[in-house]
CSV table of C-alpha atoms in Angstrom, one decimal:
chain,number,residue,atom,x,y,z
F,21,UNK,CA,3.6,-5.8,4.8
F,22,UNK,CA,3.4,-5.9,1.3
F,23,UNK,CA,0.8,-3.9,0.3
F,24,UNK,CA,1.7,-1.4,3.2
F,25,UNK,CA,4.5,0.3,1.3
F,26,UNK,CA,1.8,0.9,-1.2
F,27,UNK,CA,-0.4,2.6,0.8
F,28,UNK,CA,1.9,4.5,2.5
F,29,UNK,CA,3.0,6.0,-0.7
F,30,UNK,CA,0.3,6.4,-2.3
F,31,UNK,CA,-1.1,9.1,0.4
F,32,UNK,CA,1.3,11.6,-1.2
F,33,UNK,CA,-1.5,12.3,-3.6
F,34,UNK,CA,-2.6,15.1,-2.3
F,35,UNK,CA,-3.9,18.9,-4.4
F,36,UNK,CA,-3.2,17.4,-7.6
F,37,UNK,CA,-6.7,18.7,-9.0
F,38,UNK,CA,-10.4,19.2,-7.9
F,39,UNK,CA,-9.4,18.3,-4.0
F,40,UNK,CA,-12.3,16.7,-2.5
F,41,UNK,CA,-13.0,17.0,1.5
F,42,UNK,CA,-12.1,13.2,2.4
F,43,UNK,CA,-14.9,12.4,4.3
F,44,UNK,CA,-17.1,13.4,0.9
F,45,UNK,CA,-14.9,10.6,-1.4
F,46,UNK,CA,-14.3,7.1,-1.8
F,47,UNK,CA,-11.4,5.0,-2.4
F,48,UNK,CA,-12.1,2.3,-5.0
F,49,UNK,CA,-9.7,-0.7,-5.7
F,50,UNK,CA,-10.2,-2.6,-9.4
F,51,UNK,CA,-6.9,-4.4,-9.0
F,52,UNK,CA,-4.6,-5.3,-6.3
F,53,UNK,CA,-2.4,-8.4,-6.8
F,54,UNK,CA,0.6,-9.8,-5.2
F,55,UNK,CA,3.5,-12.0,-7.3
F,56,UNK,CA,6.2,-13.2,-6.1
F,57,UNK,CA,9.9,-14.4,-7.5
F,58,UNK,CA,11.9,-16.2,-4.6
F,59,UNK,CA,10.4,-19.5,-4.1
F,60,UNK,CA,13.4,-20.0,-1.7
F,61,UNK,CA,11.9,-17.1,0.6
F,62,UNK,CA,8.2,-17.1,0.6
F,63,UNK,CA,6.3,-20.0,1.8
F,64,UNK,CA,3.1,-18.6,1.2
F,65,UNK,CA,1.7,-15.1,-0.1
F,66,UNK,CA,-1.8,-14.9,-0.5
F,67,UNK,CA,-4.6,-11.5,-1.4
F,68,UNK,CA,-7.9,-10.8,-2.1
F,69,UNK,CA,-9.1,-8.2,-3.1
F,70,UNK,CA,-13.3,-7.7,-2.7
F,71,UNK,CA,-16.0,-5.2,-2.3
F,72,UNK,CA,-18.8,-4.8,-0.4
F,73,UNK,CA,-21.1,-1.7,-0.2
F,74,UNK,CA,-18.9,0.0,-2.8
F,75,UNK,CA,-16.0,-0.4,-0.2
F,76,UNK,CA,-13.1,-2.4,-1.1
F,77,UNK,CA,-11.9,-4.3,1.5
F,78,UNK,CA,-8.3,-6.6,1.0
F,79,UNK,CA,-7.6,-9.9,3.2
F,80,UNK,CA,-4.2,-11.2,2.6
F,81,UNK,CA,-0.8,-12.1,4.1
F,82,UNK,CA,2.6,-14.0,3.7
F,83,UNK,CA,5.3,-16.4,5.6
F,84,UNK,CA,8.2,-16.2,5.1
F,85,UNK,CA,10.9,-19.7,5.1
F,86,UNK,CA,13.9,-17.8,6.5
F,87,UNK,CA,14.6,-14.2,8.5
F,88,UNK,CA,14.5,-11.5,6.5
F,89,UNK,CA,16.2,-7.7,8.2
F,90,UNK,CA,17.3,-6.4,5.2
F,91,UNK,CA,14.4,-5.1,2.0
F,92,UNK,CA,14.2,-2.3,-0.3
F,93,UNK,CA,11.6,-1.2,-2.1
F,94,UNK,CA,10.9,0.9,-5.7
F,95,UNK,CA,7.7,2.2,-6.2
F,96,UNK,CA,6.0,4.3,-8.4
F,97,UNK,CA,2.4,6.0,-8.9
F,98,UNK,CA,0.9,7.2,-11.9
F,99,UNK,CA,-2.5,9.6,-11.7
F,100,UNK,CA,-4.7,9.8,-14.1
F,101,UNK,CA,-6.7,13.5,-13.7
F,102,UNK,CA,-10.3,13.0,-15.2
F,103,UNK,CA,-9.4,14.8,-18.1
F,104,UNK,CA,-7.1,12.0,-18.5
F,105,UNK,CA,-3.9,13.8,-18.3
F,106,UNK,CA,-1.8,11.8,-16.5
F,107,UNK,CA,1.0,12.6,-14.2
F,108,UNK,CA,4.2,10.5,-12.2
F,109,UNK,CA,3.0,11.3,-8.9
F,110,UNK,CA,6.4,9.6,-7.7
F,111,UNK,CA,9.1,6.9,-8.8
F,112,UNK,CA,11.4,6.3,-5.4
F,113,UNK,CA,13.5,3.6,-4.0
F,114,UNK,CA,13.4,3.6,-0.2
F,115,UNK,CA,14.9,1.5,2.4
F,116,UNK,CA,11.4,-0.4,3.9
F,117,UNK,CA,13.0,-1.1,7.3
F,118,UNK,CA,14.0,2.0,7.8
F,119,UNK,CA,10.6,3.7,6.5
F,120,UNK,CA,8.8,1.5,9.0
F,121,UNK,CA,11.1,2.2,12.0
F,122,UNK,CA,10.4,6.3,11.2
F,123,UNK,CA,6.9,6.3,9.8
F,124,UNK,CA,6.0,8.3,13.2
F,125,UNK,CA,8.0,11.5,11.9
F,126,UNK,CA,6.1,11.7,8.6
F,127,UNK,CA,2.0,12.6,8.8
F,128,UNK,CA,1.6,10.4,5.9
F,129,UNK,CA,3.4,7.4,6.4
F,130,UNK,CA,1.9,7.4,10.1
F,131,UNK,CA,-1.6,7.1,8.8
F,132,UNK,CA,-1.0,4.3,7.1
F,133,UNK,CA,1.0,2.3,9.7
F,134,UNK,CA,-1.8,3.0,12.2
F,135,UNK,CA,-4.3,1.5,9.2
F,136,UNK,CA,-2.6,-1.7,8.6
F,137,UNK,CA,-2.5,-1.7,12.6
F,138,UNK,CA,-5.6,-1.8,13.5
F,139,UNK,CA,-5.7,-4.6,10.9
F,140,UNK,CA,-3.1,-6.8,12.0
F,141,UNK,CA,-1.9,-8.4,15.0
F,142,UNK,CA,1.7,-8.5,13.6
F,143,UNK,CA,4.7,-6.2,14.4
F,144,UNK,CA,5.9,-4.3,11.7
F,145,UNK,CA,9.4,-4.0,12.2
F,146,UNK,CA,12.5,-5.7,10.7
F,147,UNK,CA,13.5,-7.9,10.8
F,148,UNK,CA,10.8,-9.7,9.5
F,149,UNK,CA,10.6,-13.6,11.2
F,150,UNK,CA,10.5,-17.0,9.5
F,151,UNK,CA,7.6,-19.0,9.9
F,152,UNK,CA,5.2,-16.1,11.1
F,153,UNK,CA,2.2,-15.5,9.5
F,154,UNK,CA,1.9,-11.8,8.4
F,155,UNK,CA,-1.5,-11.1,7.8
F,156,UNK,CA,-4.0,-8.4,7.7
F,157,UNK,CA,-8.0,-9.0,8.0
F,158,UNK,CA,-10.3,-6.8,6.8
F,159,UNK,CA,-8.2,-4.2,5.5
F,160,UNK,CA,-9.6,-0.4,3.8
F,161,UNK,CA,-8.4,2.8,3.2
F,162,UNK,CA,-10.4,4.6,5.6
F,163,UNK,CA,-11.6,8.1,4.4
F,164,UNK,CA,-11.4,10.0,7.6
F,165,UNK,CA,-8.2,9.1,8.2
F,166,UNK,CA,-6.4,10.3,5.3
F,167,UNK,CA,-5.4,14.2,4.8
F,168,UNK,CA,-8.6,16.5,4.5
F,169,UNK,CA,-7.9,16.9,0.8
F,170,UNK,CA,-7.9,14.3,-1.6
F,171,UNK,CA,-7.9,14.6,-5.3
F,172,UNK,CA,-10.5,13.2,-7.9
F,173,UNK,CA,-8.7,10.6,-10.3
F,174,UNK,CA,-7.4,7.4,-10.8
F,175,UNK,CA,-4.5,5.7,-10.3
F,176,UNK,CA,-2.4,2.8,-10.4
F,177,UNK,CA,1.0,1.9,-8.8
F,178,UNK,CA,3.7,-0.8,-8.9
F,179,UNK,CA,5.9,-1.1,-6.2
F,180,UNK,CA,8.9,-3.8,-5.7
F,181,UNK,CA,10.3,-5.5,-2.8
F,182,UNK,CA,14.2,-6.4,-2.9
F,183,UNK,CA,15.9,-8.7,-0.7
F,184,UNK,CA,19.6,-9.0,-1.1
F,185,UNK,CA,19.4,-6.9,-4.1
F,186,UNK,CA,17.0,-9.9,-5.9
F,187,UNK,CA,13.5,-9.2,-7.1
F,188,UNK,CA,10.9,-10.7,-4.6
F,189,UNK,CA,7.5,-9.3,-5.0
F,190,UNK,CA,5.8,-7.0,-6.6
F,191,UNK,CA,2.3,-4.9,-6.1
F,192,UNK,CA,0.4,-4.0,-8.9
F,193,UNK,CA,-3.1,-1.8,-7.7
F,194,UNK,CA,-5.5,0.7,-9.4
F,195,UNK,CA,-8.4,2.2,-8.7
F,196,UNK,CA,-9.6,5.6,-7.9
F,197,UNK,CA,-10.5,8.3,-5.6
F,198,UNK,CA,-14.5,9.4,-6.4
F,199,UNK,CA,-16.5,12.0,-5.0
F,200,UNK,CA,-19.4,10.2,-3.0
F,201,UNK,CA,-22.9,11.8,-4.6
C-alpha cells in the first residue's frame, strides 16, 4: 500500500509538455525508498527497487503490529520539463481510505489500483489488519495502461502516511518518463 498512493498520484501528470503516445515511452525509477517512524506500528517494511531490460520493477511490502482503519496521506510531485523548468505538479492531503474505497470513480486512480492488483494478493481496503503481510511482487508502471499521453520529464515525489495524526512513513521516488528510440 505504500507506494500505491504514489502511483496513483503521480498519473495526474498528464500534457505538461511534449506528450508522448504511452505505448512509445518508458517509465524509469532511480530512487524509490520506504522509511518509517512508528516502531510501535510496523513490524516490518521492506522495498527494492531493480531494473531489468531498462524496466524498473519494485518488490516490497509491510506488516503491520496492530489494526490500522484510520491514515492520511500528503503528497507532492515536482516535474522537471527537459528544459529543466520545473513545476508543482501537485501538493495534496487526502484521506487514503477513502481514496481507495472510491478509486473506481476516478480514470486515474483506477489504473493504478488495478496495477498494484494484479500484483498483489492483498485487499486494499481499510482497515488495514495486523499481522498480514502486504506485499506486492513484481510490480511496474505498465505503459499501456496509463492515459494515451504522457509527458517527457523527470520527476520526483514525496508522499506521507499519517496514522492518528503521527508521521509514519514516508516515499521518496524519482525517475523519469522517456521516449523509447
Amino acid at each position: 500500500m505504500n507506494t500505491l498512493f504514489w502511483i496513483i498520484i503521480s498519473s495526474s501528470v498528464i500534457s505538461l509538455m511534449k506528450p508522448v503516445i504511452s505505448g512509445e515511452m518508458s517509465v524509469y525509477f532511480d530512487e524509490f525508498v520506504i522509511k518509517y517512524w512508528m516502531p510501535d506500528l510496523f513490524e516490518k517494511v521492506e522495498c527494492e527497487l531493480f531494473h531489468i531490460d531498462n524496466r524498473s520493477y519494485v518488490n516490497g511490502g509491510f506488516m503491520l503490529k496492530r489494526n490500522v482503519s484510520e491514515i492520511s496521506v500528503r503528497t507532492a510531485m515536482d516535474f522537471w520539463k527537459p528544459n529543466n523548468q520545473k513545476m508543482k505538479i501537485y501538493d495534496v492531503r487526502l484521506d487514503a481510505c477513502l481514496l481507495l474505497r472510491t478509486a473506481h470513480k476516478n480514470r486515474l486512480f483506477n489504473i493504478y489500483v488495478k496495477s498494484f492488483k494484479k500484483h498483489t494478493k492483498a485487499n486494499l481496503i481499510c482497515p488495514f489488519k495486523a499481522n498480514y503481510s502486504y506485499t506486492f511482487t513484481n510490480w511496474q508502471l505498465e505503459t499501456q495502461d496509463l492515459p494515451s499521453f504522457i509527458p517527457v520529464g523527470t520527476f520526483r515525489t514525496i508522499t506521507e502516511y499519517f496514522t492518528q495524526q503521527q508521521l509514519g512513513a514516508r516515499i521518496v521516488t524519482s525517475g523519469k518518463f522517456t521516449a523509447k528510440n
